[in-house]
Amino acid sequence: MDWFPLINSLRIAALATAAVFLLGIWLAGAVAKLPRAWKALVDVVLTLPLVLPPTVVGFLLLMVLGPRRPLGAWALEVFGVRLTMVWYAAVFASVVVAFPLMYRTARGAFEGFDEDLADAARTLGKGEVWIFWRVKLPSCRTSIIAGAVLAFARALGEYGATSMVAGYTPGVTATVSTTVYQLWQIGNDALALRWVLVNIAISAVALFVLNWLEGRDREGRRRR
Amino acid sequence: MMLGVDIRKRLDDFTLDAKFTAQDGGSVTALFGPSGAGKTMTLKCIAGLLVPDEGCITLGWDSLYESDRGIDVPARDRRVGYLFQSYALFPTMTVEGNIACGMRTGSREERAERVAEQIRAFRLEGLEKRRPHQLSGGEQQRVALARCLVNDPAVLLLDEPFSAIDEELKRELEDELMEHLAGFAGPCILVSHDRAEVERLSSKIVEIRGGHAR
């Protein structure tokens, strides 16, 4: 069994989770500060990938990243790299699809944050940056880690948009999910089933971690 | 240094109009009134956590806020100690860590020494490594007060310090609080809705009703 699809899936999901982690926290904080009317609109746009069909996300990504499209042409000209049909193209797809999970979890955590804690820090002479890193983020830690785990699980399961922007090239862009589809199409059900089991195992572990985190968080709240 | 408050702030369904002074020299000024009267809002304006629409807040000869001259000193530079009703201890930090947050200056050794001093003064020995949720209400209050005072504030604001405390313990904690405040020379404002408490603890009572304080 060639393990490339697993390694490729894991590196894509890891990179996408790292990007989504930072983007989600940053935008959750930024959106909370917007005026109400703008907040509603921006919130819808940022959550949309959660409910859109992956093919729509893939289509929109191709419109931007394709070699003859604005961003794709720019990257090709300046850096000489293609943004589609390469393994890291799947990172873009996974980021867009997994982003709403991280964003909404972080937003929920920030909304539940006790502003008195930030005010107390202000009266003690602390600046906003210190407050964010030392008080706000640690207080919301469990929810934010849970959001990242959920985003990782979703990124790992990405198929639709990925197959459109990265395609399926064995040993180059193949992921676990695209490999399962390919093997099923050529009738290699035995090998497809093995990849299916690998995928189920990883996703189940991610969900166990998620449940454990949430259980721990509830216990922490009860003791408070 | 005397604290002078003369501010107005309009909200949709509430107008705050507060004008009073608080003397220093170890006297406590009570801001007394029912809940929803604007007590906490007044404290937040003094601390710089809320901005009034107009008026001024002065400390001695200095303006903390003055709408006419466009002065609005940020909360972090006001040196106003604020004891929150919920104590607002940082939940992920230990007792020591919380108190150390109040330190503005000093080397690592000096800070550690000051924190240790505060731990002794507030009878928190043995609790240094605990987190806030592992403390009783009285202990939490002592940590919050130690954190406020180690910051060397020029003004002290106490927001309903006994509302979360059982009735039987209240008198004991009142005595204890006054003991800890004995060394504090600046103006101190106590917010409360309990007339007996206010009469026991303060030397001046300012009544606040429906946002109106005189």
PDB file of C-alpha atoms in Angstrom, chain B:
ATOM      1  CA  MET B   1      -5.783  64.470  46.690  1.00  0.00           C
ATOM      2  CA  MET B   2      -9.510  64.958  46.396  1.00  0.00           C
ATOM      3  CA  LEU B   3     -11.473  63.233  43.675  1.00  0.00           C
ATOM      4  CA  GLY B   4     -14.048  65.432  41.937  1.00  0.00           C
ATOM      5  CA  VAL B   5     -16.764  63.946  39.734  1.00  0.00           C
ATOM      6  CA  ASP B   6     -19.132  66.051  37.619  1.00  0.00           C
ATOM      7  CA  ILE B   7     -20.310  64.034  34.613  1.00  0.00           C
ATOM      8  CA  ARG B   8     -23.275  63.353  32.372  1.00  0.00           C
ATOM      9  CA  LYS B   9     -23.831  60.390  30.106  1.00  0.00           C
ATOM     10  CA  ARG B  10     -26.967  59.652  28.081  1.00  0.00           C
ATOM     11  CA  LEU B  11     -28.025  56.183  27.017  1.00  0.00           C
ATOM     12  CA  ASP B  12     -31.217  55.161  25.197  1.00  0.00           C
ATOM     13  CA  ASP B  13     -33.351  54.785  28.312  1.00  0.00           C
ATOM     14  CA  PHE B  14     -31.101  56.110  31.045  1.00  0.00           C
ATOM     15  CA  THR B  15     -29.265  59.315  31.859  1.00  0.00           C
ATOM     16  CA  LEU B  16     -26.417  59.486  34.325  1.00  0.00           C
ATOM     17  CA  ASP B  17     -25.922  62.840  36.017  1.00  0.00           C
ATOM     18  CA  ALA B  18     -23.419  62.614  38.851  1.00  0.00           C
ATOM     19  CA  LYS B  19     -21.773  65.428  40.806  1.00  0.00           C
ATOM     20  CA  PHE B  20     -19.925  64.698  44.022  1.00  0.00           C
ATOM     21  CA  THR B  21     -16.503  64.714  45.632  1.00  0.00           C
ATOM     22  CA  ALA B  22     -14.569  62.096  47.573  1.00  0.00           C
ATOM     23  CA  GLN B  23     -11.983  63.139  50.163  1.00  0.00           C
ATOM     24  CA  ASP B  24      -8.683  61.381  50.761  1.00  0.00           C
ATOM     25  CA  GLY B  25      -6.942  60.734  54.055  1.00  0.00           C
ATOM     26  CA  GLY B  26      -8.457  57.390  54.879  1.00  0.00           C
ATOM     27  CA  SER B  27     -12.119  58.326  54.640  1.00  0.00           C
ATOM     28  CA  VAL B  28     -14.568  56.219  52.640  1.00  0.00           C
ATOM     29  CA  THR B  29     -17.200  57.868  50.453  1.00  0.00           C
ATOM     30  CA  ALA B  30     -20.228  55.666  49.847  1.00  0.00           C
ATOM     31  CA  LEU B  31     -22.193  55.735  46.612  1.00  0.00           C
ATOM     32  CA  PHE B  32     -25.494  54.406  47.862  1.00  0.00           C
ATOM     33  CA  GLY B  33     -28.602  53.480  45.868  1.00  0.00           C
ATOM     34  CA  PRO B  34     -30.750  50.651  44.496  1.00  0.00           C
ATOM     35  CA  SER B  35     -29.544  48.392  41.698  1.00  0.00           C
ATOM     36  CA  GLY B  36     -29.855  49.963  38.274  1.00  0.00           C
ATOM     37  CA  ALA B  37     -29.302  53.445  39.678  1.00  0.00           C
ATOM     38  CA  GLY B  38     -26.038  53.920  37.803  1.00  0.00           C
ATOM     39  CA  LYS B  39     -23.535  53.103  40.556  1.00  0.00           C
ATOM     40  CA  THR B  40     -21.306  50.782  38.555  1.00  0.00           C
ATOM     41  CA  MET B  41     -21.583  53.058  35.526  1.00  0.00           C
ATOM     42  CA  THR B  42     -20.251  55.948  37.622  1.00  0.00           C
ATOM     43  CA  LEU B  43     -17.319  53.835  38.814  1.00  0.00           C
ATOM     44  CA  LYS B  44     -16.521  52.772  35.241  1.00  0.00           C
ATOM     45  CA  CYS B  45     -16.447  56.432  34.162  1.00  0.00           C
ATOM     46  CA  ILE B  46     -14.039  57.259  36.990  1.00  0.00           C
ATOM     47  CA  ALA B  47     -11.809  54.306  36.052  1.00  0.00           C
ATOM     48  CA  GLY B  48     -11.810  55.301  32.372  1.00  0.00           C
ATOM     49  CA  LEU B  49     -13.614  52.145  31.251  1.00  0.00           C
ATOM     50  CA  LEU B  50     -16.592  54.176  30.022  1.00  0.00           C
ATOM     51  CA  VAL B  51     -16.449  57.661  28.516  1.00  0.00           C
ATOM     52  CA  PRO B  52     -19.019  60.220  29.743  1.00  0.00           C
ATOM     53  CA  ASP B  53     -20.653  62.541  27.216  1.00  0.00           C
ATOM     54  CA  GLU B  54     -19.568  65.665  29.071  1.00  0.00           C
ATOM     55  CA  GLY B  55     -18.213  67.008  32.323  1.00  0.00           C
ATOM     56  CA  CYS B  56     -14.986  66.440  34.188  1.00  0.00           C
ATOM     57  CA  ILE B  57     -13.298  64.045  36.589  1.00  0.00           C
ATOM     58  CA  THR B  58     -10.431  65.539  38.562  1.00  0.00           C
ATOM     59  CA  LEU B  59      -7.874  64.109  40.949  1.00  0.00           C
ATOM     60  CA  GLY B  60      -6.225  66.896  42.921  1.00  0.00           C
ATOM     61  CA  TRP B  61      -5.084  69.390  40.277  1.00  0.00           C
ATOM     62  CA  ASP B  62      -5.049  66.817  37.484  1.00  0.00           C
ATOM     63  CA  SER B  63      -7.869  66.089  35.067  1.00  0.00           C
ATOM     64  CA  LEU B  64      -8.563  62.429  34.353  1.00  0.00           C
ATOM     65  CA  TYR B  65     -11.379  63.460  32.045  1.00  0.00           C
ATOM     66  CA  GLU B  66     -12.457  66.862  30.818  1.00  0.00           C
ATOM     67  CA  SER B  67     -14.785  67.113  27.852  1.00  0.00           C
ATOM     68  CA  ASP B  68     -14.143  70.849  27.263  1.00  0.00           C
ATOM     69  CA  ARG B  69     -10.393  70.365  26.856  1.00  0.00           C
ATOM     70  CA  GLY B  70     -10.623  66.979  25.163  1.00  0.00           C
ATOM     71  CA  ILE B  71      -8.804  65.212  28.005  1.00  0.00           C
ATOM     72  CA  ASP B  72      -9.485  61.507  28.480  1.00  0.00           C
ATOM     73  CA  VAL B  73      -6.642  59.691  30.240  1.00  0.00           C
ATOM     74  CA  PRO B  74      -6.735  55.986  29.252  1.00  0.00           C
ATOM     75  CA  ALA B  75      -7.739  53.523  31.976  1.00  0.00           C
ATOM     76  CA  ARG B  76      -4.272  51.993  32.136  1.00  0.00           C
ATOM     77  CA  ASP B  77      -2.690  55.365  33.034  1.00  0.00           C
ATOM     78  CA  ARG B  78      -5.260  56.544  35.589  1.00  0.00           C
ATOM     79  CA  ARG B  79      -3.953  54.623  38.597  1.00  0.00           C
ATOM     80  CA  VAL B  80      -7.496  53.915  39.705  1.00  0.00           C
ATOM     81  CA  GLY B  81      -7.771  50.650  41.656  1.00  0.00           C
ATOM     82  CA  TYR B  82     -11.021  48.856  40.896  1.00  0.00           C
ATOM     83  CA  LEU B  83     -12.337  45.985  43.019  1.00  0.00           C
ATOM     84  CA  PHE B  84     -14.946  44.337  40.783  1.00  0.00           C
ATOM     85  CA  GLN B  85     -18.143  42.895  42.200  1.00  0.00           C
ATOM     86  CA  SER B  86     -17.191  39.505  40.711  1.00  0.00           C
ATOM     87  CA  TYR B  87     -13.526  40.187  41.714  1.00  0.00           C
ATOM     88  CA  ALA B  88     -12.484  39.598  38.056  1.00  0.00           C
ATOM     89  CA  LEU B  89      -9.522  37.399  38.960  1.00  0.00           C
ATOM     90  CA  PHE B  90      -7.783  35.984  35.879  1.00  0.00           C
ATOM     91  CA  PRO B  91      -9.068  32.373  35.861  1.00  0.00           C
ATOM     92  CA  THR B  92      -6.037  30.801  34.168  1.00  0.00           C
ATOM     93  CA  MET B  93      -3.495  32.378  36.535  1.00  0.00           C
ATOM     94  CA  THR B  94      -2.531  31.370  40.063  1.00  0.00           C
ATOM     95  CA  VAL B  95      -3.010  33.572  43.130  1.00  0.00           C
ATOM     96  CA  GLU B  96       0.638  34.633  42.792  1.00  0.00           C
ATOM     97  CA  GLY B  97       0.256  35.293  39.076  1.00  0.00           C
ATOM     98  CA  ASN B  98      -2.834  37.416  39.630  1.00  0.00           C
ATOM     99  CA  ILE B  99      -1.115  39.566  42.240  1.00  0.00           C
ATOM    100  CA  ALA B 100       2.020  39.877  40.085  1.00  0.00           C
ATOM    101  CA  CYS B 101      -0.177  41.333  37.305  1.00  0.00           C
ATOM    102  CA  GLY B 102      -0.727  44.356  39.505  1.00  0.00           C
ATOM    103  CA  MET B 103       3.004  45.174  39.522  1.00  0.00           C
ATOM    104  CA  ARG B 104       3.879  47.967  37.122  1.00  0.00           C
ATOM    105  CA  THR B 105       7.639  48.231  37.655  1.00  0.00           C
ATOM    106  CA  GLY B 106      10.634  46.559  39.247  1.00  0.00           C
ATOM    107  CA  SER B 107      13.075  43.768  38.434  1.00  0.00           C
ATOM    108  CA  ARG B 108      12.042  40.127  38.577  1.00  0.00           C
ATOM    109  CA  GLU B 109      13.409  39.779  42.134  1.00  0.00           C
ATOM    110  CA  GLU B 110      11.741  42.955  43.355  1.00  0.00           C
ATOM    111  CA  ARG B 111       8.426  41.833  41.934  1.00  0.00           C
ATOM    112  CA  ALA B 112       8.664  38.382  43.489  1.00  0.00           C
ATOM    113  CA  GLU B 113       9.491  39.956  46.832  1.00  0.00           C
ATOM    114  CA  ARG B 114       6.563  42.421  46.632  1.00  0.00           C
ATOM    115  CA  VAL B 115       4.188  39.598  45.692  1.00  0.00           C
ATOM    116  CA  ALA B 116       5.422  37.510  48.645  1.00  0.00           C
ATOM    117  CA  GLU B 117       4.886  40.521  50.913  1.00  0.00           C
ATOM    118  CA  GLN B 118       1.321  40.940  49.672  1.00  0.00           C
ATOM    119  CA  ILE B 119       0.657  37.211  50.130  1.00  0.00           C
ATOM    120  CA  ARG B 120       1.653  37.547  53.805  1.00  0.00           C
ATOM    121  CA  ALA B 121      -0.178  40.838  54.370  1.00  0.00           C
ATOM    122  CA  PHE B 122      -3.411  39.382  52.974  1.00  0.00           C
ATOM    123  CA  ARG B 123      -3.014  36.057  54.783  1.00  0.00           C
ATOM    124  CA  LEU B 124      -2.854  34.044  51.562  1.00  0.00           C
ATOM    125  CA  GLU B 125       0.089  31.844  52.568  1.00  0.00           C
ATOM    126  CA  GLY B 126      -0.272  28.321  51.233  1.00  0.00           C
ATOM    127  CA  LEU B 127      -2.658  29.443  48.477  1.00  0.00           C
ATOM    128  CA  GLU B 128       0.048  30.879  46.175  1.00  0.00           C
ATOM    129  CA  LYS B 129      -0.302  28.161  43.535  1.00  0.00           C
ATOM    130  CA  ARG B 130      -4.120  27.869  43.667  1.00  0.00           C
ATOM    131  CA  ARG B 131      -6.338  29.123  40.888  1.00  0.00           C
ATOM    132  CA  PRO B 132      -9.270  31.462  41.583  1.00  0.00           C
ATOM    133  CA  HIS B 133     -11.950  28.743  41.292  1.00  0.00           C
ATOM    134  CA  GLN B 134     -10.217  26.814  44.080  1.00  0.00           C
ATOM    135  CA  LEU B 135     -10.677  29.691  46.569  1.00  0.00           C
ATOM    136  CA  SER B 136     -13.557  30.717  48.835  1.00  0.00           C
ATOM    137  CA  GLY B 137     -15.352  34.006  48.212  1.00  0.00           C
ATOM    138  CA  GLY B 138     -13.474  35.729  51.023  1.00  0.00           C
ATOM    139  CA  GLU B 139     -10.119  34.483  49.746  1.00  0.00           C
ATOM    140  CA  GLN B 140     -10.951  35.638  46.216  1.00  0.00           C
ATOM    141  CA  GLN B 141     -11.753  39.072  47.576  1.00  0.00           C
ATOM    142  CA  ARG B 142      -8.425  39.236  49.418  1.00  0.00           C
ATOM    143  CA  VAL B 143      -6.541  38.282  46.238  1.00  0.00           C
ATOM    144  CA  ALA B 144      -8.429  40.904  44.226  1.00  0.00           C
ATOM    145  CA  LEU B 145      -7.720  43.571  46.836  1.00  0.00           C
ATOM    146  CA  ALA B 146      -4.046  42.554  47.082  1.00  0.00           C
ATOM    147  CA  ARG B 147      -3.808  42.809  43.265  1.00  0.00           C
ATOM    148  CA  CYS B 148      -5.402  46.294  43.350  1.00  0.00           C
ATOM    149  CA  LEU B 149      -3.195  47.650  46.135  1.00  0.00           C
ATOM    150  CA  VAL B 150       0.110  46.246  44.859  1.00  0.00           C
ATOM    151  CA  ASN B 151      -0.541  48.406  41.790  1.00  0.00           C
ATOM    152  CA  ASP B 152      -0.173  51.472  44.058  1.00  0.00           C
ATOM    153  CA  PRO B 153      -3.421  53.185  43.016  1.00  0.00           C
ATOM    154  CA  ALA B 154      -4.186  56.851  43.656  1.00  0.00           C
ATOM    155  CA  VAL B 155      -7.935  56.141  43.983  1.00  0.00           C
ATOM    156  CA  LEU B 156      -9.740  53.004  45.090  1.00  0.00           C
ATOM    157  CA  LEU B 157     -13.191  51.943  43.873  1.00  0.00           C
ATOM    158  CA  LEU B 158     -15.025  49.102  45.635  1.00  0.00           C
ATOM    159  CA  ASP B 159     -18.022  47.782  43.716  1.00  0.00           C
ATOM    160  CA  GLU B 160     -20.437  45.972  46.078  1.00  0.00           C
ATOM    161  CA  PRO B 161     -17.583  44.138  47.791  1.00  0.00           C
ATOM    162  CA  PHE B 162     -19.882  42.073  50.027  1.00  0.00           C
ATOM    163  CA  SER B 163     -22.723  41.178  47.684  1.00  0.00           C
ATOM    164  CA  ALA B 164     -21.290  37.705  47.006  1.00  0.00           C
ATOM    165  CA  ILE B 165     -20.618  36.972  50.685  1.00  0.00           C
ATOM    166  CA  ASP B 166     -22.881  35.130  53.148  1.00  0.00           C
ATOM    167  CA  GLU B 167     -24.631  37.326  55.708  1.00  0.00           C
ATOM    168  CA  GLU B 168     -22.855  35.707  58.708  1.00  0.00           C
ATOM    169  CA  LEU B 169     -19.413  36.299  57.247  1.00  0.00           C
ATOM    170  CA  LYS B 170     -20.156  39.803  56.092  1.00  0.00           C
ATOM    171  CA  ARG B 171     -19.352  41.674  59.318  1.00  0.00           C
ATOM    172  CA  GLU B 172     -16.105  39.797  59.721  1.00  0.00           C
ATOM    173  CA  LEU B 173     -15.050  40.589  56.140  1.00  0.00           C
ATOM    174  CA  GLU B 174     -16.060  44.235  56.547  1.00  0.00           C
ATOM    175  CA  ASP B 175     -13.677  44.562  59.499  1.00  0.00           C
ATOM    176  CA  GLU B 176     -10.986  42.794  57.551  1.00  0.00           C
ATOM    177  CA  LEU B 177     -11.438  45.030  54.507  1.00  0.00           C
ATOM    178  CA  MET B 178     -11.238  48.184  56.621  1.00  0.00           C
ATOM    179  CA  GLU B 179      -8.045  46.836  58.203  1.00  0.00           C
ATOM    180  CA  HIS B 180      -6.458  46.342  54.795  1.00  0.00           C
ATOM    181  CA  LEU B 181      -7.594  49.789  53.706  1.00  0.00           C
ATOM    182  CA  ALA B 182      -6.065  51.452  56.772  1.00  0.00           C
ATOM    183  CA  GLY B 183      -2.776  51.987  54.923  1.00  0.00           C
ATOM    184  CA  PHE B 184      -4.459  53.504  51.873  1.00  0.00           C
ATOM    185  CA  ALA B 185      -4.375  57.296  51.890  1.00  0.00           C
ATOM    186  CA  GLY B 186      -6.189  58.176  48.653  1.00  0.00           C
ATOM    187  CA  PRO B 187      -9.908  58.705  48.056  1.00  0.00           C
ATOM    188  CA  CYS B 188     -11.942  55.514  48.349  1.00  0.00           C
ATOM    189  CA  ILE B 189     -15.450  55.046  46.953  1.00  0.00           C
ATOM    190  CA  LEU B 190     -17.637  52.209  48.180  1.00  0.00           C
ATOM    191  CA  VAL B 191     -20.647  51.258  46.095  1.00  0.00           C
ATOM    192  CA  SER B 192     -23.484  49.520  47.933  1.00  0.00           C
ATOM    193  CA  HIS B 193     -27.257  49.098  48.067  1.00  0.00           C
ATOM    194  CA  ASP B 194     -27.167  48.153  51.776  1.00  0.00           C
ATOM    195  CA  ARG B 195     -27.841  51.158  54.030  1.00  0.00           C
ATOM    196  CA  ALA B 196     -26.568  49.520  57.228  1.00  0.00           C
ATOM    197  CA  GLU B 197     -23.321  48.545  55.529  1.00  0.00           C
ATOM    198  CA  VAL B 198     -22.832  52.042  54.151  1.00  0.00           C
ATOM    199  CA  GLU B 199     -23.465  53.615  57.556  1.00  0.00           C
ATOM    200  CA  ARG B 200     -20.975  51.293  59.234  1.00  0.00           C
ATOM    201  CA  LEU B 201     -18.152  51.749  56.712  1.00  0.00           C
ATOM    202  CA  SER B 202     -18.272  55.242  55.248  1.00  0.00           C
ATOM    203  CA  SER B 203     -17.826  58.779  56.491  1.00  0.00           C
ATOM    204  CA  LYS B 204     -19.778  60.386  53.646  1.00  0.00           C
ATOM    205  CA  ILE B 205     -22.839  59.080  51.806  1.00  0.00           C
ATOM    206  CA  VAL B 206     -23.749  60.142  48.274  1.00  0.00           C
ATOM    207  CA  GLU B 207     -27.207  58.933  47.240  1.00  0.00           C
ATOM    208  CA  ILE B 208     -27.772  57.873  43.667  1.00  0.00           C
ATOM    209  CA  ARG B 209     -31.259  57.295  42.248  1.00  0.00           C
ATOM    210  CA  GLY B 210     -32.302  56.874  38.632  1.00  0.00           C
ATOM    211  CA  GLY B 211     -28.886  57.990  37.475  1.00  0.00           C
ATOM    212  CA  HIS B 212     -28.973  61.144  39.556  1.00  0.00           C
ATOM    213  CA  ALA B 213     -26.223  61.547  42.180  1.00  0.00           C
ATOM    214  CA  ARG B 214     -25.588  64.625  44.325  1.00  0.00           C
TER     215      ARG B 214
END
